[in-house]
Amino acid sequence: MKQLNLILALLISAFGFAQTDILDARENYGVGAVVTVTGICTNGEEMGSTVRYIEDGTAGIAIYPGSNWNAWDMPQRGDIITVTGTITEFNGLLEVGPSLTSVEINSTGNDLPAPQVMGAEDADEDDEGELVEVLNVQFSNGGTIIAGNSTYDYTADGQTGTIYVRNGSAMIGSVLPAGLVTLNGICSQFDSSAPYDSGYQILARDMDDLILSSSINIIGQVDQTGINYDSIELSWSTDTQGDSKIEWGTTPALGQEVYDATNTTSHAIAIPGLNPGSIYYARVISSNGEDETFSNVTPYATRSESSGTITVYFTQSVNTDYATFEDAIPLQGLMDDTIAAYIARAEHTIDIAIYNFGDVGIANALNAAHAEGIQVRFVGQATNSNMALDNLDAGIPIQMREDDFGSGMHNKFMVIDRDYADKAVVWTGSMNWIEQDELDDYNNSIIFQDQSMARAYTLEFEEMWGSSTMTPSDANSKFGSDKTINTPKKFLVGNSPVEVYFSPSDNANQAILDAIATTDGELNYAVFAATRDDIAEAIIDEDDLFLTTVRGLLEQTSDPSSIYPTLVDANMDVFSHEGISGLLHHKYLMVDPGYTDSDPTVLTGSHNWSNSANTINDENTVVVHDARVANLYLQEFMARWLQVGVNEEAASSFDVYPNPADVQFMVNVPASLQTGVLIMHDLTGREVNRQIINHNQHYVQVENLTPGVYTVTLQAGEKQLVRKVVVR
C-alpha cells in the first residue's frame, strides 16, 4: 500500500491537481463540482458494467462514463488512471461522471491494494468504492445458480449482508457456494431515498472473490430427494470425502441428529419418524477430520395425507379441442362466486394475501366466516384502492405493506384450514380480487388441497403478518427484501411434484429459467409483463426449428423494457396481446404439455418476469409437474393463441397430438395451409411418410414405425412449418 501511495502522490504532484487525493474530493467537493482524481482500477469488464471503481490509499470512488467507454480507452483492473469530471450521486453512490472531460491511463498491470477486512454490517460512506473482505460468509441461497441483476443475502459471524450481481457479470451461471467462504469485492451503495445512509452492498467481481475457506466444502445445492409421509431424505455433495450428518428439529433451533460415518463425496441421509403434512428444519454437515462444512438451516416438508387434488380455473374461454385428460373450466363471470364458495367451506382459519381487493361479494363471504368464529387474517398493499376493505367487518385484522417500491405486496393467495389434512387448501394464481381481473382480463387460478403446502404458505403469510397470532406485529413484519428464506420449496401433492418459490427471497427468476431449460419438445408462455433479458435469452436458446416448438404471448409489448423486440428480432414465434380487449394478465409457462414421456410442467403465480418481481415485490410462484395440469393450461393458451391469430396469420396453430403417439396422431392444420403436403422424416433425414392434406384435422398412422423421434413438416407453396413427434 505504501508503494501505491507513493506512485499516486508522484502522479498528483506531476499533474498539479487541485485535489490532494480521493478523500479530499469526496469530503470537500460537493455534487456538481468538477474534480480530478487519480487511482487504481479495482475492476474491469468482468462485473458487466461500464462503472469503474478506483482507490488511492485514502478512499475510493466510482467512475461512470455514461453508456460506454467509446470516447476513452477502456480502463481495466490494475490500471492507474487519472480522471477529470463532475461529481454526481446515484442512489447514494458518489461517482465522477457521466460528464467526463479527461481519462488518462497512466500505467497498467499494477497490483491491487489489499482489501480491508470488515464485518457484514460495518459498511458506511467511508468504505464506499473500496475493496473490502468479509470472513466466514455463508449465503442464504447457497447452491443455487447465480443470475444477473440479483442480490444474494449472507450471514457472517452473526451479522447479515448482501452482494449484488449485475447483468453481464462473469459470475452468471456459476453455483453460489453453499459452505463458508471469504468474500472479497467492492463496497457500493444502492439507496433510493434520502439521507442515503443505508443500502450498502458488496459487488463481487467474479468467482475468485468467493474464496472457499475449508479443506472440505459443500458443492452445489442440498437437495430434498425424498418426500414421504414419515421421512425426509436430503442429499448433497462435497469436494473431498467426509462423513454425513443432519441436525434437525421442529424449529430452527434443531436439537436432533442422524449420522453416517461413511466417508464419501456423495451424501444422502433420511430423517425417520416424522409426521405427515409437517414442516421440519435441518442443516447438513460433513467433516473430514480436519474441517467441517455445513449448510444453512432450511425448512423441509413431509408428504401430507390430503387428497392432493389440483383444480384449475380460467376467467375466459378455453379451447377444449386440445383436451387429452379433461376439459378445462372457464369460470366466465363466476370467479367471485367460486372464491366465496371456498370461503364458505372453511371451518377454522382463512389467511389472505391479495394485491388488490375490490370484490364486495367476497368481503361479505369473509364477514360471514368471521361471524361463525373462523379466524380470518388479511394482508394487502396499502397504496392500492382496495375498495372492498371498507366492507370488511372491523373485527377482521389487517396488515398492509405501506411502501410503494415496485408493485409492493403483489401476491394473490388464500390459505384455508392449514392444520387439517382433509380441509387444507391453497388458492393462488394471477387474479386479483377485483371486477376487471375476474370479468374482463385473462387470468388463471390454481387450487391445491394439500396440508404441507398450506403450512408453507402460512409461514410466508406470517412473515408478512409479523406473528403467528391473530394480532399483526409491525415490529416483526417483513416485506420485500427484508424477508428471509423461511419456506420449503419441494412438495409431493398427490403424486405430482410441486415447487413453491416466494419473492424476493427465493430467486423465483431462476425457477423460470430452470423450467424453460427442461424443454424437450414444446414451450408455451403467456405473460403480462416480461422485461428480463436472461429470460429472453433462455427462450431463444430453446427454439429449435426441427426439434422444439416455442410460442409465446405478451401483453405489455410497448414497454421500453419489454423483451418482445428481442424475441421478434430473434425470429421467435411470439405475438403481442396489447390492444386486444381484456388484459392478458397471466404469468404462466408450460413445458412439454403433450409429451408425456418428458416432464410436462406448468409454472404460474403472481410473479411477472421482471426485475422488481424478483428483487422487490412480495410474490409467489408454483411449478407443477403434472401432465393433466399442463394440458389444462394448454387449452387456455390455444384459445389465446388462436385469438391473436385472427389478425396474425402466422399465429395459426400447427399442432401434433397426442405426443408421444402409439398408434396415430392428429395434426391441426392452419386454415391458410389446408392445401398442401404433410411429410414425416426420421432423424437421419429419411422420409417415412407423405400425405396430401385438404382439411383442418388430419390423422397419421404410426403403429408400423420404429419407436423414436420424427419431424413432421407441413408444406404449402413457399410456406413450411415443422414440429417434432415421438413415436413409441
C-alpha angles and dihedrals in degrees: 000000000000090000091051091049090051093050092049092046090053091049092049091049093048095050094041096225121188091226116069093207144334092278089057090051092049097046105033105033119065133209109297095031120123113234139174116217134177125202148132119273111240095189140034134183094314093091092060094239139104090226117105124196120212133184134184106193094275101062144325135245139181122249115208119186096183122251095344147349095252093123093053142033106275111249117227134198109291096025117130105218138180116214133186119195149111122295113239135169125226116188090329096315113122112218143163110239168334081175099065123165099179139020117178124180104212099180140347139217097036122158113257121241116262111263117248114243113237142161122261092253099036099088117119140150092292090063098045113124095012133114110256138179130211121193130215095019121175120183120224089217095042113159095031127116113263115242131193124257089024137124125219122201122216142179126223124180092335096315129103132224144161138233122201124212116200127214109272093029118151087232095067112115094020123114117257106233116255097202133058118305139174106241122215125180148112120296109234137161139227112179117151098197139051138292083040095211100133140043095080112164139167121246107214106206101202140336090283086072089066102069117190108235103198142058087237123043137176109247118207126343132329103245130205098224097168127051110176137154092254106019146040124209121205125193131191142158133228131199092234132027119278144143126276129239136163121199109199146162146152091272133037087263086075109190103179133073146191120204141195117187094198111122110231143133092225110066130189129163133166123218105219134199098042131147123250120252092020139125122231133183124226146161127197124226132191126185132187095193092263104055137002132216126203140183129230119275103266134180120241131184132222121218114275130227090233121121092256091221113166115200125188129196131182127201096220141032125310132199108241091184083089096051114125101162106020139332116278115241120239108196094197105185093349103085094100092050090049093051089048089051092054090049090051090056093056114111105178120007141013122187118183131189109181129164095208125017120186106135111114092189091059090046089055090050090053091048090052091051091048091050089055090057098260113147108242124186126179132199120185148153112272097205092064124084094243089183095180092062088080087063095053119105110261089235093067107094119229133198119192134194102231105191123085100217110141108329092320118211095013099164123126105194141125129194120201128192095344095180097055118079096205095045106034113121135178116197116190142141137112102306126109117206096252132108096251094054093043100044111019111025131068109253141151133215125196123193127198123196095205131123096205092056091044091055091047092051088048090057089054092045093050092049087062092038092053097224145041092238133082089264117079119223118218089191093058100030114116127196134171117347092000091071123101135216096269107143136075116253103201129063139164106221106189098315095326122102110228130186125201126200128183121200139265097007099050102048094237089182088072089053088056091050092046092051092050090050092059092066113130102164114350139025123183126175137179115186135167097211127012119173107145115111093205090061091050090051091049092052092049091048091056095053112104115163094212103035109028140040113215118182133163147177125204130186108196097051096143091061105114089228095050118124089219096099090048091053093045091049088052090054093246119166094248131135137191121244091190113124095024113117111267123027119266091232097168124121100193142123130183127203123206096343092171098038104089092172088059124054108279105207139179125199116192144141138106097310117112115202094257140115094246092052090054100041110022115020131077103242141154130215129187126198112199121193100201131119094211093053091045090054092050090055090045089059090055093044094051091052089056093041093054090043090060088043091064086081099021111061092191090060091067116122127262106173139160120214138215098025118208092039128202107182106359142347132212123231120207107210124203114245092240092056102045093116106063147074133287115212129186124201131181118228092270088063094251114146111237103169138018126180137170113236130200107162140053099260123046130177123214122196114222105163091109095050123100111256112261145085120315135177121230115206122195109200127184117163108306093343120097133176126185132198134173124237129187117216116199 
